[in-house]
């Protein structure tokens, strides 16, 4: 869940299981309802891990052959592309938001998501670079 | 150089700097709006110029 490493993931999974076990022992049972249902989420950690976009207002999953990271809603811009440019340019979140014509709140969400899913973003950035290099070799610039 | 900047590299300062350096810069987001699919950006590039030998010609660099 997220990018905290195997030990962290294991600890969080055990926390979820322990939470559920406590509830069952208290006389509750587990039920599955649509995400829009007003009942509180019994395992928000799991929901956030499996559907991270559910906890963000400006980030969404865009269909892609292999990319899993979130993008900005209504934009062709992944969180990784945004954060990568922001880092290289040394921009503040406010400056980066202005440059890409986004609300500052969207930039802050991207930073939050980037911290939680750094391993995924780094892996996809590496794959992008590999694909670009492969394309350049196949069709070098004139 | 004629440049079509896709949305992921469409930051204002880059487009402005390239234009100031004398390049002919177009941003896909200005022409198509945000969040369009890859095909729409390719269609924009190819539709603006002749499609020759199965490749877009006329653009010196085309980033998607």
mmCIF file of C-alpha atoms in Angstrom:
data_model
loop_
_atom_site.group_PDB
_atom_site.id
_atom_site.type_symbol
_atom_site.label_atom_id
_atom_site.label_comp_id
_atom_site.label_asym_id
_atom_site.label_seq_id
_atom_site.Cartn_x
_atom_site.Cartn_y
_atom_site.Cartn_z
ATOM 1 C CA UNK A 1 0.000 0.000 0.000
ATOM 2 C CA UNK A 2 1.691 3.174 -1.151
ATOM 3 C CA UNK A 3 5.453 3.235 -1.401
ATOM 4 C CA UNK A 4 6.637 2.799 2.147
ATOM 5 C CA UNK A 5 8.448 -0.470 1.471
ATOM 6 C CA UNK A 6 7.663 -4.084 2.344
ATOM 7 C CA UNK A 7 7.960 -3.723 6.124
ATOM 8 C CA UNK A 8 5.744 -0.643 6.203
ATOM 9 C CA UNK A 9 3.199 -2.276 3.896
ATOM 10 C CA UNK A 10 3.102 -5.391 6.061
ATOM 11 C CA UNK A 11 2.632 -3.311 9.198
ATOM 12 C CA UNK A 12 -0.249 -1.400 7.618
ATOM 13 C CA UNK A 13 -1.929 -4.560 6.343
ATOM 14 C CA UNK A 14 -1.711 -6.039 9.833
ATOM 15 C CA UNK A 15 -3.218 -2.833 11.258
ATOM 16 C CA UNK A 16 -6.159 -3.175 8.857
ATOM 17 C CA UNK A 17 -6.692 -6.828 9.744
ATOM 18 C CA UNK A 18 -6.463 -6.048 13.460
ATOM 19 C CA UNK A 19 -8.997 -3.244 13.074
ATOM 20 C CA UNK A 20 -11.415 -5.560 11.290
ATOM 21 C CA UNK A 21 -10.906 -8.337 13.832
ATOM 22 C CA UNK A 22 -11.619 -5.906 16.688
ATOM 23 C CA UNK A 23 -14.873 -4.861 15.042
ATOM 24 C CA UNK A 24 -15.985 -8.446 14.461
ATOM 25 C CA UNK A 25 -15.211 -9.326 18.056
ATOM 26 C CA UNK A 26 -17.299 -6.322 19.120
ATOM 27 C CA UNK A 27 -20.305 -7.866 17.378
ATOM 28 C CA UNK A 28 -20.102 -6.198 13.998
ATOM 29 C CA UNK A 29 -20.098 -7.925 10.616
ATOM 30 C CA UNK A 30 -18.493 -6.820 7.387
ATOM 31 C CA UNK A 31 -20.666 -5.494 4.566
ATOM 32 C CA UNK A 32 -19.782 -4.082 1.166
ATOM 33 C CA UNK A 33 -21.661 -1.008 -0.058
ATOM 34 C CA UNK A 34 -21.161 1.304 -3.055
ATOM 35 C CA UNK A 35 -18.456 3.924 -2.618
ATOM 36 C CA UNK A 36 -21.079 6.688 -2.648
ATOM 37 C CA UNK A 37 -22.855 5.191 0.378
ATOM 38 C CA UNK A 38 -22.852 7.509 3.383
ATOM 39 C CA UNK A 39 -21.536 4.915 5.835
ATOM 40 C CA UNK A 40 -17.948 5.570 6.930
ATOM 41 C CA UNK A 41 -15.219 3.534 5.288
ATOM 42 C CA UNK A 42 -14.186 0.627 7.534
ATOM 43 C CA UNK A 43 -10.727 0.370 5.967
ATOM 44 C CA UNK A 44 -9.839 3.779 4.514
ATOM 45 C CA UNK A 45 -6.190 2.711 4.240
ATOM 46 C CA UNK A 46 -7.155 -0.024 1.825
ATOM 47 C CA UNK A 47 -9.471 2.243 -0.159
ATOM 48 C CA UNK A 48 -6.745 4.874 -0.453
ATOM 49 C CA UNK A 49 -4.227 2.249 -1.578
ATOM 50 C CA UNK A 50 -6.499 0.688 -4.200
ATOM 51 C CA UNK A 51 -8.317 3.829 -5.357
ATOM 52 C CA UNK A 52 -6.040 6.735 -4.402
ATOM 53 C CA UNK A 53 -8.029 9.118 -6.594
ATOM 54 C CA UNK A 54 -10.939 8.763 -4.161
ATOM 55 C CA UNK A 55 -9.109 10.933 -1.650
ATOM 56 C CA UNK A 56 -8.192 13.693 -4.114
ATOM 57 C CA UNK A 57 -10.285 16.366 -5.785
ATOM 58 C CA UNK A 58 -7.944 17.341 -8.619
ATOM 59 C CA UNK A 59 -6.311 14.004 -9.466
ATOM 60 C CA UNK A 60 -7.807 11.147 -11.460
ATOM 61 C CA UNK A 61 -6.836 7.863 -13.066
ATOM 62 C CA UNK A 62 -6.481 8.232 -16.832
ATOM 63 C CA UNK A 63 -6.707 5.089 -18.954
ATOM 64 C CA UNK A 64 -3.255 4.152 -20.210
ATOM 65 C CA UNK A 65 -1.600 0.990 -21.487
ATOM 66 C CA UNK A 66 0.717 0.681 -18.508
ATOM 67 C CA UNK A 67 0.740 3.903 -16.524
ATOM 68 C CA UNK A 68 -0.945 3.656 -13.107
ATOM 69 C CA UNK A 69 -0.107 6.970 -11.493
ATOM 70 C CA UNK A 70 -2.724 9.710 -11.273
ATOM 71 C CA UNK A 71 -3.023 12.687 -13.604
ATOM 72 C CA UNK A 72 -4.629 16.076 -13.169
ATOM 73 C CA UNK A 73 -8.337 16.037 -13.865
ATOM 74 C CA UNK A 74 -9.088 17.237 -17.398
ATOM 75 C CA UNK A 75 -5.407 17.540 -18.291
ATOM 76 C CA UNK A 76 -2.761 15.610 -20.179
ATOM 77 C CA UNK A 77 -0.350 15.924 -17.297
ATOM 78 C CA UNK A 78 0.669 13.217 -14.867
ATOM 79 C CA UNK A 79 1.685 13.941 -11.314
ATOM 80 C CA UNK A 80 5.173 12.681 -12.150
ATOM 81 C CA UNK A 81 5.534 15.050 -15.109
ATOM 82 C CA UNK A 82 4.372 17.950 -12.974
ATOM 83 C CA UNK A 83 6.587 17.161 -10.003
ATOM 84 C CA UNK A 84 9.575 16.393 -12.219
ATOM 85 C CA UNK A 85 9.357 19.774 -13.913
ATOM 86 C CA UNK A 86 8.766 21.492 -10.584
ATOM 87 C CA UNK A 87 11.863 19.864 -9.109
ATOM 88 C CA UNK A 88 14.124 20.561 -12.088
ATOM 89 C CA UNK A 89 13.033 24.193 -12.266
ATOM 90 C CA UNK A 90 13.160 24.680 -8.496
ATOM 91 C CA UNK A 91 9.645 26.088 -8.459
ATOM 92 C CA UNK A 92 7.430 26.594 -5.442
ATOM 93 C CA UNK A 93 4.006 24.906 -5.598
ATOM 94 C CA UNK A 94 2.479 28.305 -6.346
ATOM 95 C CA UNK A 95 4.846 28.964 -9.243
ATOM 96 C CA UNK A 96 4.358 25.478 -10.652
ATOM 97 C CA UNK A 97 0.583 25.862 -10.464
ATOM 98 C CA UNK A 98 0.787 29.161 -12.307
ATOM 99 C CA UNK A 99 3.076 27.728 -14.981
ATOM 100 C CA UNK A 100 0.700 24.852 -15.716
ATOM 101 C CA UNK A 101 -2.420 26.943 -15.196
ATOM 102 C CA UNK A 102 -3.663 24.861 -12.288
ATOM 103 C CA UNK A 103 -5.156 25.808 -8.920
ATOM 104 C CA UNK A 104 -2.575 25.847 -6.131
ATOM 105 C CA UNK A 105 -4.700 23.232 -4.337
ATOM 106 C CA UNK A 106 -4.124 20.881 -7.281
ATOM 107 C CA UNK A 107 -0.356 21.353 -6.976
ATOM 108 C CA UNK A 108 -0.529 20.599 -3.252
ATOM 109 C CA UNK A 109 -2.538 17.439 -3.908
ATOM 110 C CA UNK A 110 0.079 16.341 -6.437
ATOM 111 C CA UNK A 111 2.858 16.876 -3.904
ATOM 112 C CA UNK A 112 0.954 14.843 -1.325
ATOM 113 C CA UNK A 113 0.312 12.052 -3.819
ATOM 114 C CA UNK A 114 3.935 12.191 -4.974
ATOM 115 C CA UNK A 115 5.174 11.651 -1.432
ATOM 116 C CA UNK A 116 2.881 8.671 -0.917
ATOM 117 C CA UNK A 117 3.498 6.992 -4.278
ATOM 118 C CA UNK A 118 7.094 7.961 -4.981
ATOM 119 C CA UNK A 119 8.173 4.439 -5.942
ATOM 120 C CA UNK A 120 5.421 4.147 -8.543
ATOM 121 C CA UNK A 121 6.183 7.554 -10.029
ATOM 122 C CA UNK A 122 9.927 6.868 -10.131
ATOM 123 C CA UNK A 123 9.343 3.534 -11.850
ATOM 124 C CA UNK A 124 7.068 5.088 -14.470
ATOM 125 C CA UNK A 125 9.497 7.956 -15.051
ATOM 126 C CA UNK A 126 12.221 5.397 -15.693
ATOM 127 C CA UNK A 127 9.963 3.524 -18.103
ATOM 128 C CA UNK A 128 9.137 6.775 -19.930
ATOM 129 C CA UNK A 129 12.858 7.484 -20.298
ATOM 130 C CA UNK A 130 13.506 3.960 -21.538
ATOM 131 C CA UNK A 131 10.689 4.230 -24.099
ATOM 132 C CA UNK A 132 11.916 7.647 -25.282
ATOM 133 C CA UNK A 133 15.440 6.316 -25.735
ATOM 134 C CA UNK A 134 14.099 3.353 -27.664
ATOM 135 C CA UNK A 135 12.056 5.634 -29.936
ATOM 136 C CA UNK A 136 15.051 7.899 -30.534
ATOM 137 C CA UNK A 137 17.139 4.906 -31.596
ATOM 138 C CA UNK A 138 14.384 3.647 -33.899
ATOM 139 C CA UNK A 139 13.772 7.053 -35.471
ATOM 140 C CA UNK A 140 16.669 9.440 -34.806
ATOM 141 C CA UNK A 141 15.975 13.206 -35.114
ATOM 142 C CA UNK A 142 16.792 14.595 -38.524
ATOM 143 C CA UNK B 1 12.128 25.888 -35.531
ATOM 144 C CA UNK B 2 8.431 25.002 -35.462
ATOM 145 C CA UNK B 3 7.459 23.433 -32.158
ATOM 146 C CA UNK B 4 4.255 21.847 -30.947
ATOM 147 C CA UNK B 5 4.345 21.527 -27.165
ATOM 148 C CA UNK B 6 2.128 18.901 -25.653
ATOM 149 C CA UNK B 7 0.340 19.700 -22.418
ATOM 150 C CA UNK B 8 2.844 17.893 -20.222
ATOM 151 C CA UNK B 9 5.573 20.318 -21.325
ATOM 152 C CA UNK B 10 3.275 23.261 -21.931
ATOM 153 C CA UNK B 11 4.432 25.359 -19.016
ATOM 154 C CA UNK B 12 4.147 29.063 -19.729
ATOM 155 C CA UNK B 13 7.775 29.999 -19.158
ATOM 156 C CA UNK B 14 9.062 27.332 -21.556
ATOM 157 C CA UNK B 15 6.688 28.374 -24.342
ATOM 158 C CA UNK B 16 7.563 32.018 -23.756
ATOM 159 C CA UNK B 17 11.317 31.404 -23.693
ATOM 160 C CA UNK B 18 11.184 29.378 -26.902
ATOM 161 C CA UNK B 19 9.097 32.053 -28.609
ATOM 162 C CA UNK B 20 11.491 34.770 -27.440
ATOM 163 C CA UNK B 21 14.357 32.735 -28.885
ATOM 164 C CA UNK B 22 12.658 33.002 -32.256
ATOM 165 C CA UNK B 23 10.910 29.645 -32.503
ATOM 166 C CA UNK B 24 7.393 29.215 -33.828
ATOM 167 C CA UNK B 25 5.656 27.741 -30.781
ATOM 168 C CA UNK B 26 2.193 26.239 -30.492
ATOM 169 C CA UNK B 27 0.767 24.610 -27.358
ATOM 170 C CA UNK B 28 -1.674 21.750 -27.795
ATOM 171 C CA UNK B 29 -3.633 22.919 -24.753
ATOM 172 C CA UNK B 30 -4.337 26.260 -26.424
ATOM 173 C CA UNK B 31 -5.611 24.594 -29.580
ATOM 174 C CA UNK B 32 -7.463 21.579 -28.201
ATOM 175 C CA UNK B 33 -8.122 22.340 -24.559
ATOM 176 C CA UNK B 34 -6.946 20.119 -21.753
ATOM 177 C CA UNK B 35 -7.105 16.388 -21.291
ATOM 178 C CA UNK B 36 -7.464 15.252 -24.891
ATOM 179 C CA UNK B 37 -6.228 11.859 -26.044
ATOM 180 C CA UNK B 38 -2.921 11.222 -27.816
ATOM 181 C CA UNK B 39 -4.717 10.731 -31.123
ATOM 182 C CA UNK B 40 -6.157 14.232 -30.991
ATOM 183 C CA UNK B 41 -2.726 15.763 -30.558
ATOM 184 C CA UNK B 42 -1.323 13.690 -33.422
ATOM 185 C CA UNK B 43 -4.314 14.708 -35.540
ATOM 186 C CA UNK B 44 -3.653 18.341 -34.743
ATOM 187 C CA UNK B 45 -0.041 18.056 -35.836
ATOM 188 C CA UNK B 46 -0.809 16.029 -38.919
ATOM 189 C CA UNK B 47 -3.914 17.986 -39.862
ATOM 190 C CA UNK B 48 -2.033 21.252 -39.907
ATOM 191 C CA UNK B 49 0.475 19.966 -42.399
ATOM 192 C CA UNK B 50 0.643 17.445 -45.193
ATOM 193 C CA UNK B 51 0.941 13.837 -44.232
ATOM 194 C CA UNK B 52 3.705 12.405 -46.363
ATOM 195 C CA UNK B 53 4.899 8.856 -46.528
ATOM 196 C CA UNK B 54 2.924 7.984 -43.438
ATOM 197 C CA UNK B 55 4.736 10.533 -41.304
ATOM 198 C CA UNK B 56 3.970 14.079 -40.299
ATOM 199 C CA UNK B 57 6.308 16.399 -42.108
ATOM 200 C CA UNK B 58 7.015 20.032 -41.567
ATOM 201 C CA UNK B 59 7.416 19.871 -37.812
ATOM 202 C CA UNK B 60 11.030 19.898 -36.765
ATOM 203 C CA UNK B 61 10.187 18.455 -33.376
ATOM 204 C CA UNK B 62 6.974 16.940 -32.165
ATOM 205 C CA UNK B 63 6.696 16.064 -28.504
ATOM 206 C CA UNK B 64 3.888 13.976 -27.053
#
